[in-house]
GROMACS .gro file of C-alpha atoms in nm:
model
  202
    1MET     CA    1  11.567   9.320  17.454
    2THR     CA    2  11.447   9.133  17.115
    3HIS     CA    3  11.295   9.435  17.005
    4THR     CA    4  11.630   9.636  17.048
    5PHE     CA    5  11.813   9.379  16.869
    6ALA     CA    6  11.593   9.370  16.566
    7LYS     CA    7  11.618   9.746  16.534
    8ILE     CA    8  11.991   9.729  16.565
    9ALA     CA    9  11.995   9.458  16.291
   10ALA     CA   10  11.786   9.648  16.065
   11VAL     CA   11  12.004   9.997  16.090
   12THR     CA   12  12.325   9.762  16.036
   13ALA     CA   13  12.162   9.594  15.716
   14LEU     CA   14  12.086   9.951  15.590
   15ALA     CA   15  12.411  10.078  15.641
   16ALA     CA   16  12.566   9.777  15.469
   17MET     CA   17  12.340   9.833  15.155
   18ALA     CA   18  12.451  10.205  15.137
   19LEU     CA   19  12.821  10.126  15.179
   20THR     CA   20  12.821   9.835  14.907
   21GLY     CA   21  12.587  10.055  14.655
   22CYS     CA   22  12.311   9.803  14.672
   23GLY     CA   23  12.039   9.915  14.402
   24ASN     CA   24  12.082  10.055  14.061
   25ALA     CA   25  12.347  10.322  14.129
   26ALA     CA   26  12.685  10.207  14.067
   27GLU     CA   27  12.977  10.339  14.223
   28PRO     CA   28  13.293  10.454  14.022
   29GLY     CA   29  13.536  10.169  13.949
   30THR     CA   30  13.263   9.885  13.965
   31ALA     CA   31  13.189   9.671  13.671
   32ALA     CA   32  12.898   9.869  13.545
   33ALA     CA   33  13.161  10.184  13.512
   34GLU     CA   34  13.367   9.970  13.309
   35THR     CA   35  13.142   9.951  13.015
   36GLY     CA   36  13.231  10.089  12.671
   37PRO     CA   37  13.510  10.038  12.425
   38LYS     CA   38  13.823   9.814  12.525
   39PRO     CA   39  14.163   9.838  12.321
   40ALA     CA   40  14.314   9.500  12.202
   41SER     CA   41  14.590   9.354  12.414
   42SER     CA   42  14.817   9.071  12.394
   43THR     CA   43  14.568   8.851  12.571
   44ALA     CA   44  14.246   8.948  12.402
   45PRO     CA   45  14.101   9.135  12.111
   46ALA     CA   46  13.940   9.471  12.132
   47SER     CA   47  13.578   9.489  12.203
   48GLU     CA   48  13.280   9.747  12.179
   49VAL     CA   49  13.450   9.953  11.930
   50GLU     CA   50  13.239  10.190  11.734
   51ARG     CA   51  13.260  10.216  11.369
   52PRO     CA   52  13.391  10.537  11.254
   53GLU     CA   53  13.183  10.809  11.133
   54THR     CA   54  13.242  10.987  10.798
   55ASN     CA   55  13.185  11.362  10.729
   56GLU     CA   56  13.031  11.563  10.447
   57LEU     CA   57  13.340  11.684  10.339
   58ALA     CA   58  13.457  11.343  10.266
   59GLY     CA   59  13.156  11.325   9.995
   60GLN     CA   60  13.255  11.640   9.804
   61PRO     CA   61  13.399  11.617   9.455
   62THR     CA   62  13.686  11.825   9.522
   63LEU     CA   63  14.052  11.775   9.630
   64GLU     CA   64  13.980  11.847   9.990
   65GLY     CA   65  13.694  11.580   9.993
   66ALA     CA   66  13.956  11.328   9.838
   67LYS     CA   67  14.179  11.399  10.112
   68ALA     CA   68  13.908  11.364  10.380
   69PHE     CA   69  13.798  11.040  10.221
   70LEU     CA   70  14.154  10.913  10.235
   71TYR     CA   71  14.175  10.986  10.602
   72TYR     CA   72  13.844  10.818  10.678
   73TYR     CA   73  13.936  10.517  10.469
   74PHE     CA   74  14.232  10.454  10.703
   75GLU     CA   75  14.007  10.498  11.002
   76LEU     CA   76  13.808  10.220  10.878
   77GLU     CA   77  14.108  10.000  10.804
   78SER     CA   78  14.209  10.014  11.172
   79TYR     CA   79  13.852   9.955  11.281
   80ALA     CA   80  13.862   9.631  11.071
   81GLN     CA   81  14.191   9.537  11.216
   82LEU     CA   82  14.054   9.573  11.559
   83THR     CA   83  13.695   9.392  11.504
   84GLY     CA   84  13.752   9.178  11.203
   85ASP     CA   85  13.455   9.369  11.049
   86THR     CA   86  13.564   9.440  10.697
   87THR     CA   87  13.238   9.557  10.535
   88ALA     CA   88  13.282   9.938  10.565
   89MET     CA   89  13.647   9.901  10.449
   90LEU     CA   90  13.543   9.692  10.137
   91ASP     CA   91  13.234   9.939  10.072
   92SER     CA   92  13.498  10.196  10.037
   93VAL     CA   93  13.690  10.038   9.769
   94ASP     CA   94  13.645   9.988   9.371
   95ASN     CA   95  13.825   9.693   9.239
   96ALA     CA   96  14.127   9.789   9.433
   97PRO     CA   97  14.304   9.429   9.475
   98GLU     CA   98  14.551   9.542   9.770
   99PRO     CA   99  14.277   9.630   9.999
  100THR     CA  100  14.076   9.360   9.899
  101ALA     CA  101  14.360   9.125   9.986
  102GLU     CA  102  14.411   9.302  10.339
  103ALA     CA  103  14.038   9.247  10.391
  104GLU     CA  104  14.039   8.889  10.336
  105HIS     CA  105  14.351   8.842  10.545
  106ILE     CA  106  14.184   9.021  10.829
  107ASN     CA  107  13.886   8.815  10.781
  108ALA     CA  108  14.100   8.495  10.787
  109VAL     CA  109  14.267   8.583  11.118
  110TYR     CA  110  13.937   8.654  11.289
  111ALA     CA  111  13.760   8.345  11.143
  112ASP     CA  112  14.051   8.136  11.293
  113GLY     CA  113  14.018   8.280  11.633
  114GLY     CA  114  14.291   8.518  11.629
  115TRP     CA  115  14.312   8.893  11.645
  116MET     CA  116  14.526   9.210  11.581
  117LEU     CA  117  14.681   9.467  11.802
  118GLY     CA  118  14.805   9.813  11.637
  119GLY     CA  119  14.910   9.850  11.284
  120LYS     CA  120  14.699  10.183  11.229
  121GLU     CA  121  14.840  10.385  10.946
  122ASN     CA  122  14.907  10.732  11.090
  123ILE     CA  123  14.882  10.932  10.744
  124GLN     CA  124  15.117  11.242  10.765
  125ASN     CA  125  15.012  11.412  10.460
  126VAL     CA  126  14.839  11.389  10.130
  127PHE     CA  127  15.018  11.496   9.814
  128VAL     CA  128  14.826  11.518   9.492
  129VAL     CA  129  15.044  11.427   9.204
  130ASP     CA  130  14.813  11.395   8.912
  131PRO     CA  131  14.736  11.702   8.695
  132ALA     CA  132  14.401  11.562   8.617
  133ALA     CA  133  14.291  11.634   8.972
  134GLU     CA  134  14.253  12.007   8.886
  135LYS     CA  135  13.918  11.877   8.690
  136ILE     CA  136  13.777  11.654   8.947
  137GLY     CA  137  13.419  11.537   8.854
  138GLU     CA  138  13.228  11.216   8.785
  139GLY     CA  139  13.453  10.943   8.667
  140VAL     CA  140  13.786  11.131   8.736
  141GLU     CA  141  14.079  10.925   8.879
  142VAL     CA  142  14.326  11.102   9.126
  143THR     CA  143  14.668  10.983   9.216
  144VAL     CA  144  14.816  11.062   9.552
  145LEU     CA  145  15.129  10.989   9.757
  146LEU     CA  146  15.073  10.928  10.155
  147PRO     CA  147  15.352  10.940  10.380
  148SER     CA  148  15.271  10.739  10.681
  149ILE     CA  149  15.408  10.623  11.023
  150PRO     CA  150  15.227  10.304  11.117
  151THR     CA  151  15.204  10.193  11.461
  152ALA     CA  152  15.361   9.870  11.586
  153TYR     CA  153  15.164   9.540  11.469
  154THR     CA  154  15.113   9.227  11.637
  155GLU     CA  155  14.908   8.945  11.505
  156PHE     CA  156  14.785   8.669  11.764
  157ASP     CA  157  14.666   8.320  11.690
  158LYS     CA  158  14.348   8.207  11.893
  159ASP     CA  159  14.568   8.053  12.153
  160GLY     CA  160  14.733   8.393  12.208
  161SER     CA  161  15.068   8.303  12.035
  162VAL     CA  162  15.238   8.571  11.808
  163ALA     CA  163  15.157   8.479  11.447
  164ASP     CA  164  15.324   8.803  11.289
  165ALA     CA  165  15.471   9.136  11.430
  166ARG     CA  166  15.611   9.457  11.292
  167GLU     CA  167  15.802   9.696  11.486
  168TRP     CA  168  15.737  10.080  11.502
  169ASP     CA  169  15.972  10.249  11.252
  170LYS     CA  170  16.015  10.620  11.278
  171ASN     CA  171  16.084  10.658  10.920
  172GLY     CA  172  15.749  10.529  10.819
  173THR     CA  173  15.656  10.431  10.451
  174ILE     CA  174  15.479  10.615  10.144
  175HIS     CA  175  15.169  10.464   9.980
  176THR     CA  176  15.052  10.554   9.638
  177ALA     CA  177  14.695  10.548   9.621
  178LYS     CA  178  14.444  10.594   9.346
  179LEU     CA  179  14.060  10.700   9.387
  180ILE     CA  180  13.788  10.787   9.198
  181PHE     CA  181  13.475  11.003   9.243
  182ARG     CA  182  13.184  10.785   9.092
  183GLY     CA  183  12.790  10.785   9.180
  184GLY     CA  184  12.819  11.079   9.402
  185GLU     CA  185  13.118  10.926   9.638
  186TRP     CA  186  13.469  10.845   9.636
  187ARG     CA  187  13.596  10.501   9.616
  188LEU     CA  188  13.975  10.382   9.645
  189THR     CA  189  14.092  10.180   9.333
  190SER     CA  190  14.459  10.121   9.419
  191LEU     CA  191  14.669  10.139   9.730
  192VAL     CA  192  15.013  10.029   9.686
  193GLU     CA  193  15.311  10.054   9.941
  194THR     CA  194  15.612  10.265   9.754
  195PRO     CA  195  15.853  10.343  10.019
  196ASP     CA  196  16.116  10.445   9.748
  197VAL     CA  197  15.903  10.704   9.579
  198ALA     CA  198  16.017  11.073   9.587
  199LEU     CA  199  15.779  11.302   9.772
  200PRO     CA  200  15.708  11.659   9.631
  201GLU     CA  201  15.831  11.963   9.803
  202GLU     CA  202  15.546  12.112  10.032
   0.00000   0.00000   0.00000
Protein backbone atom coordinates (compact mmCIF):
# COMPACT_ATOMS: atom_id res chain seq x y z
CA MET A 1 0.00 0.00 0.00
CA THR A 2 2.82 2.38 0.92
CA HIS A 3 4.69 1.57 -2.30
CA THR A 4 1.54 2.12 -4.38
CA PHE A 5 0.96 5.52 -2.77
CA ALA A 6 4.59 6.55 -3.42
CA LYS A 7 4.28 5.63 -7.11
CA ILE A 8 1.04 7.61 -7.44
CA ALA A 9 2.65 10.63 -5.76
CA ALA A 10 5.66 10.48 -8.09
CA VAL A 11 3.48 10.29 -11.20
CA THR A 12 1.35 13.18 -9.94
CA ALA A 13 4.45 15.33 -9.32
CA LEU A 14 5.80 14.65 -12.82
CA ALA A 15 2.45 15.57 -14.37
CA ALA A 16 2.35 18.80 -12.39
CA MET A 17 5.87 19.67 -13.57
CA ALA A 18 4.85 19.13 -17.18
CA LEU A 19 1.68 21.21 -16.84
CA THR A 20 3.42 24.13 -15.16
CA GLY A 21 6.36 24.17 -17.58
CA CYS A 22 8.88 23.41 -14.87
CA GLY A 23 12.34 23.48 -16.35
CA ASN A 24 14.03 25.75 -18.89
CA ALA A 25 11.33 25.87 -21.58
CA ALA A 26 8.87 28.73 -21.27
CA GLU A 27 5.26 28.51 -22.33
CA PRO A 28 3.86 31.27 -24.54
CA GLY A 29 2.59 34.15 -22.45
CA THR A 30 4.96 33.57 -19.55
CA ALA A 31 7.39 36.20 -18.26
CA ALA A 32 10.22 34.72 -20.32
CA ALA A 33 8.21 35.31 -23.50
CA GLU A 34 7.61 38.97 -22.60
CA THR A 35 11.22 40.13 -22.89
CA GLY A 36 12.14 42.66 -25.53
CA PRO A 37 11.37 46.30 -26.28
CA LYS A 38 8.46 47.79 -24.39
CA PRO A 39 6.80 51.04 -25.54
CA ALA A 40 6.37 54.03 -23.28
CA SER A 41 3.01 54.44 -21.55
CA SER A 42 1.30 56.88 -19.22
CA THR A 43 2.70 54.95 -16.26
CA ALA A 44 6.26 54.06 -17.32
CA PRO A 45 8.97 54.96 -19.83
CA ALA A 46 9.95 52.69 -22.70
CA SER A 47 12.52 49.99 -21.99
CA GLU A 48 14.94 47.79 -23.91
CA VAL A 49 14.67 50.02 -26.99
CA GLU A 50 17.33 49.28 -29.59
CA ARG A 51 19.29 52.12 -31.15
CA PRO A 52 18.36 52.62 -34.83
CA GLU A 53 20.88 51.45 -37.39
CA THR A 54 21.95 53.56 -40.33
CA ASN A 55 22.69 52.33 -43.84
CA GLU A 56 25.41 52.88 -46.43
CA LEU A 57 23.28 55.28 -48.45
CA ALA A 58 23.14 57.76 -45.54
CA GLY A 59 26.92 58.14 -45.79
CA GLN A 60 27.06 58.96 -49.48
CA PRO A 61 27.80 62.53 -50.73
CA THR A 62 24.69 62.60 -52.90
CA LEU A 63 21.19 64.03 -52.66
CA GLU A 64 19.83 60.57 -51.96
CA GLY A 65 22.45 60.18 -49.25
CA ALA A 66 21.37 63.49 -47.70
CA LYS A 67 17.74 62.39 -47.67
CA ALA A 68 18.60 59.02 -46.13
CA PHE A 69 20.62 60.76 -43.42
CA LEU A 70 17.72 63.06 -42.53
CA TYR A 71 15.31 60.17 -42.12
CA TYR A 72 17.92 58.45 -39.95
CA TYR A 73 18.41 61.58 -37.84
CA PHE A 74 14.72 61.70 -36.93
CA GLU A 75 14.88 58.02 -35.97
CA LEU A 76 17.71 58.94 -33.59
CA GLU A 77 15.67 61.84 -32.19
CA SER A 78 12.74 59.51 -31.53
CA TYR A 79 15.11 57.01 -29.88
CA ALA A 80 16.44 59.79 -27.64
CA GLN A 81 12.90 60.79 -26.63
CA LEU A 82 12.08 57.18 -25.73
CA THR A 83 15.27 56.43 -23.79
CA GLY A 84 16.88 59.67 -22.65
CA ASP A 85 20.04 58.63 -24.52
CA THR A 86 20.94 61.58 -26.75
CA THR A 87 24.49 60.48 -27.61
CA ALA A 88 23.81 59.29 -31.17
CA MET A 89 21.50 62.22 -31.84
CA LEU A 90 24.18 64.74 -30.85
CA ASP A 91 26.84 62.86 -32.81
CA SER A 92 24.80 63.64 -35.94
CA VAL A 93 24.76 67.42 -35.50
CA ASP A 94 27.42 70.07 -36.11
CA ASN A 95 26.90 73.23 -34.07
CA ALA A 96 23.14 73.08 -34.66
CA PRO A 97 21.54 75.10 -31.83
CA GLU A 98 17.97 73.80 -32.12
CA PRO A 99 18.75 70.05 -32.00
CA THR A 100 21.30 70.70 -29.25
CA ALA A 101 18.67 72.51 -27.16
CA GLU A 102 16.22 69.66 -27.77
CA ALA A 103 18.81 67.12 -26.61
CA GLU A 104 19.49 69.16 -23.48
CA HIS A 105 15.76 69.22 -22.70
CA ILE A 106 15.50 65.44 -23.16
CA ASN A 107 18.47 64.94 -20.84
CA ALA A 108 16.89 67.17 -18.19
CA VAL A 109 13.55 65.34 -18.30
CA TYR A 110 15.12 61.94 -17.77
CA ALA A 111 17.65 63.20 -15.24
CA ASP A 112 14.70 64.34 -13.08
CA GLY A 113 13.07 60.91 -13.33
CA GLY A 114 10.53 61.84 -15.99
CA TRP A 115 9.94 60.36 -19.42
CA MET A 116 8.40 61.06 -22.83
CA LEU A 117 5.63 59.40 -24.79
CA GLY A 118 5.19 59.94 -28.54
CA GLY A 119 6.40 63.01 -30.38
CA LYS A 120 7.98 61.21 -33.33
CA GLU A 121 8.39 63.34 -36.45
CA ASN A 122 6.84 61.49 -39.37
CA ILE A 123 8.66 63.09 -42.31
CA GLN A 124 6.42 63.15 -45.37
CA ASN A 125 8.97 64.27 -47.95
CA VAL A 126 12.35 65.97 -48.42
CA PHE A 127 12.48 69.00 -50.73
CA VAL A 128 15.92 70.27 -51.67
CA VAL A 129 15.71 74.06 -52.17
CA ASP A 130 19.37 74.96 -52.50
CA PRO A 131 20.79 75.07 -56.05
CA ALA A 132 24.26 74.44 -54.62
CA ALA A 133 23.07 70.93 -53.83
CA GLU A 134 23.76 70.04 -57.45
CA LYS A 135 27.47 70.17 -56.60
CA ILE A 136 27.39 68.16 -53.41
CA GLY A 137 30.80 67.33 -52.05
CA GLU A 138 33.10 67.89 -49.11
CA GLY A 139 32.08 71.03 -47.21
CA VAL A 140 28.96 71.79 -49.28
CA GLU A 141 25.90 72.77 -47.21
CA VAL A 142 22.46 71.75 -48.44
CA THR A 143 19.12 73.35 -47.48
CA VAL A 144 15.95 71.27 -47.43
CA LEU A 145 12.28 71.59 -46.43
CA LEU A 146 10.74 68.78 -44.43
CA PRO A 147 6.94 68.54 -44.14
CA SER A 148 6.14 66.44 -41.09
CA ILE A 149 3.14 65.13 -39.18
CA PRO A 150 4.36 64.49 -35.61
CA THR A 151 2.58 62.01 -33.39
CA ALA A 152 0.86 63.21 -30.22
CA TYR A 153 3.31 63.97 -27.43
CA THR A 154 3.16 63.79 -23.64
CA GLU A 155 5.91 64.56 -21.18
CA PHE A 156 5.66 63.10 -17.67
CA ASP A 157 7.25 64.11 -14.37
CA LYS A 158 8.72 61.42 -12.16
CA ASP A 159 5.46 61.15 -10.19
CA GLY A 160 3.54 60.40 -13.39
CA SER A 161 1.88 63.79 -13.68
CA VAL A 162 1.69 65.43 -17.11
CA ALA A 163 4.30 68.17 -17.51
CA ASP A 164 3.61 69.00 -21.15
CA ALA A 165 1.44 67.68 -23.99
CA ARG A 166 0.76 68.21 -27.68
CA GLU A 167 -2.17 66.79 -29.59
CA TRP A 168 -1.87 65.16 -33.00
CA ASP A 169 -2.44 67.64 -35.82
CA LYS A 170 -3.37 66.21 -39.21
CA ASN A 171 -1.95 69.32 -40.91
CA GLY A 172 1.47 68.82 -39.36
CA THR A 173 4.27 71.34 -39.74
CA ILE A 174 7.32 72.12 -41.85
CA HIS A 175 10.98 72.16 -40.83
CA THR A 176 13.79 73.92 -42.65
CA ALA A 177 17.03 72.00 -42.25
CA LYS A 178 20.61 72.57 -43.29
CA LEU A 179 23.14 69.79 -43.49
CA ILE A 180 26.71 69.47 -44.61
CA PHE A 181 28.88 66.63 -45.87
CA ARG A 182 32.14 66.82 -43.95
CA GLY A 183 34.79 64.26 -43.10
CA GLY A 184 33.01 61.53 -45.03
CA GLU A 185 29.65 61.91 -43.30
CA TRP A 186 26.54 64.08 -43.18
CA ARG A 187 25.96 66.36 -40.20
CA LEU A 188 22.97 68.53 -39.36
CA THR A 189 23.88 72.23 -38.97
CA SER A 190 20.40 73.71 -38.47
CA LEU A 191 16.83 72.54 -37.92
CA VAL A 192 14.09 75.14 -37.48
CA GLU A 193 10.32 74.77 -37.49
CA THR A 194 8.96 77.02 -40.27
CA PRO A 195 5.25 76.16 -40.60
CA ASP A 196 4.43 79.10 -42.89
CA VAL A 197 7.04 78.42 -45.56
CA ALA A 198 5.71 77.47 -48.99
CA LEU A 199 6.63 74.02 -50.26
CA PRO A 200 7.75 73.61 -53.87
CA GLU A 201 5.47 71.73 -56.23
CA GLU A 202 6.31 68.05 -56.54
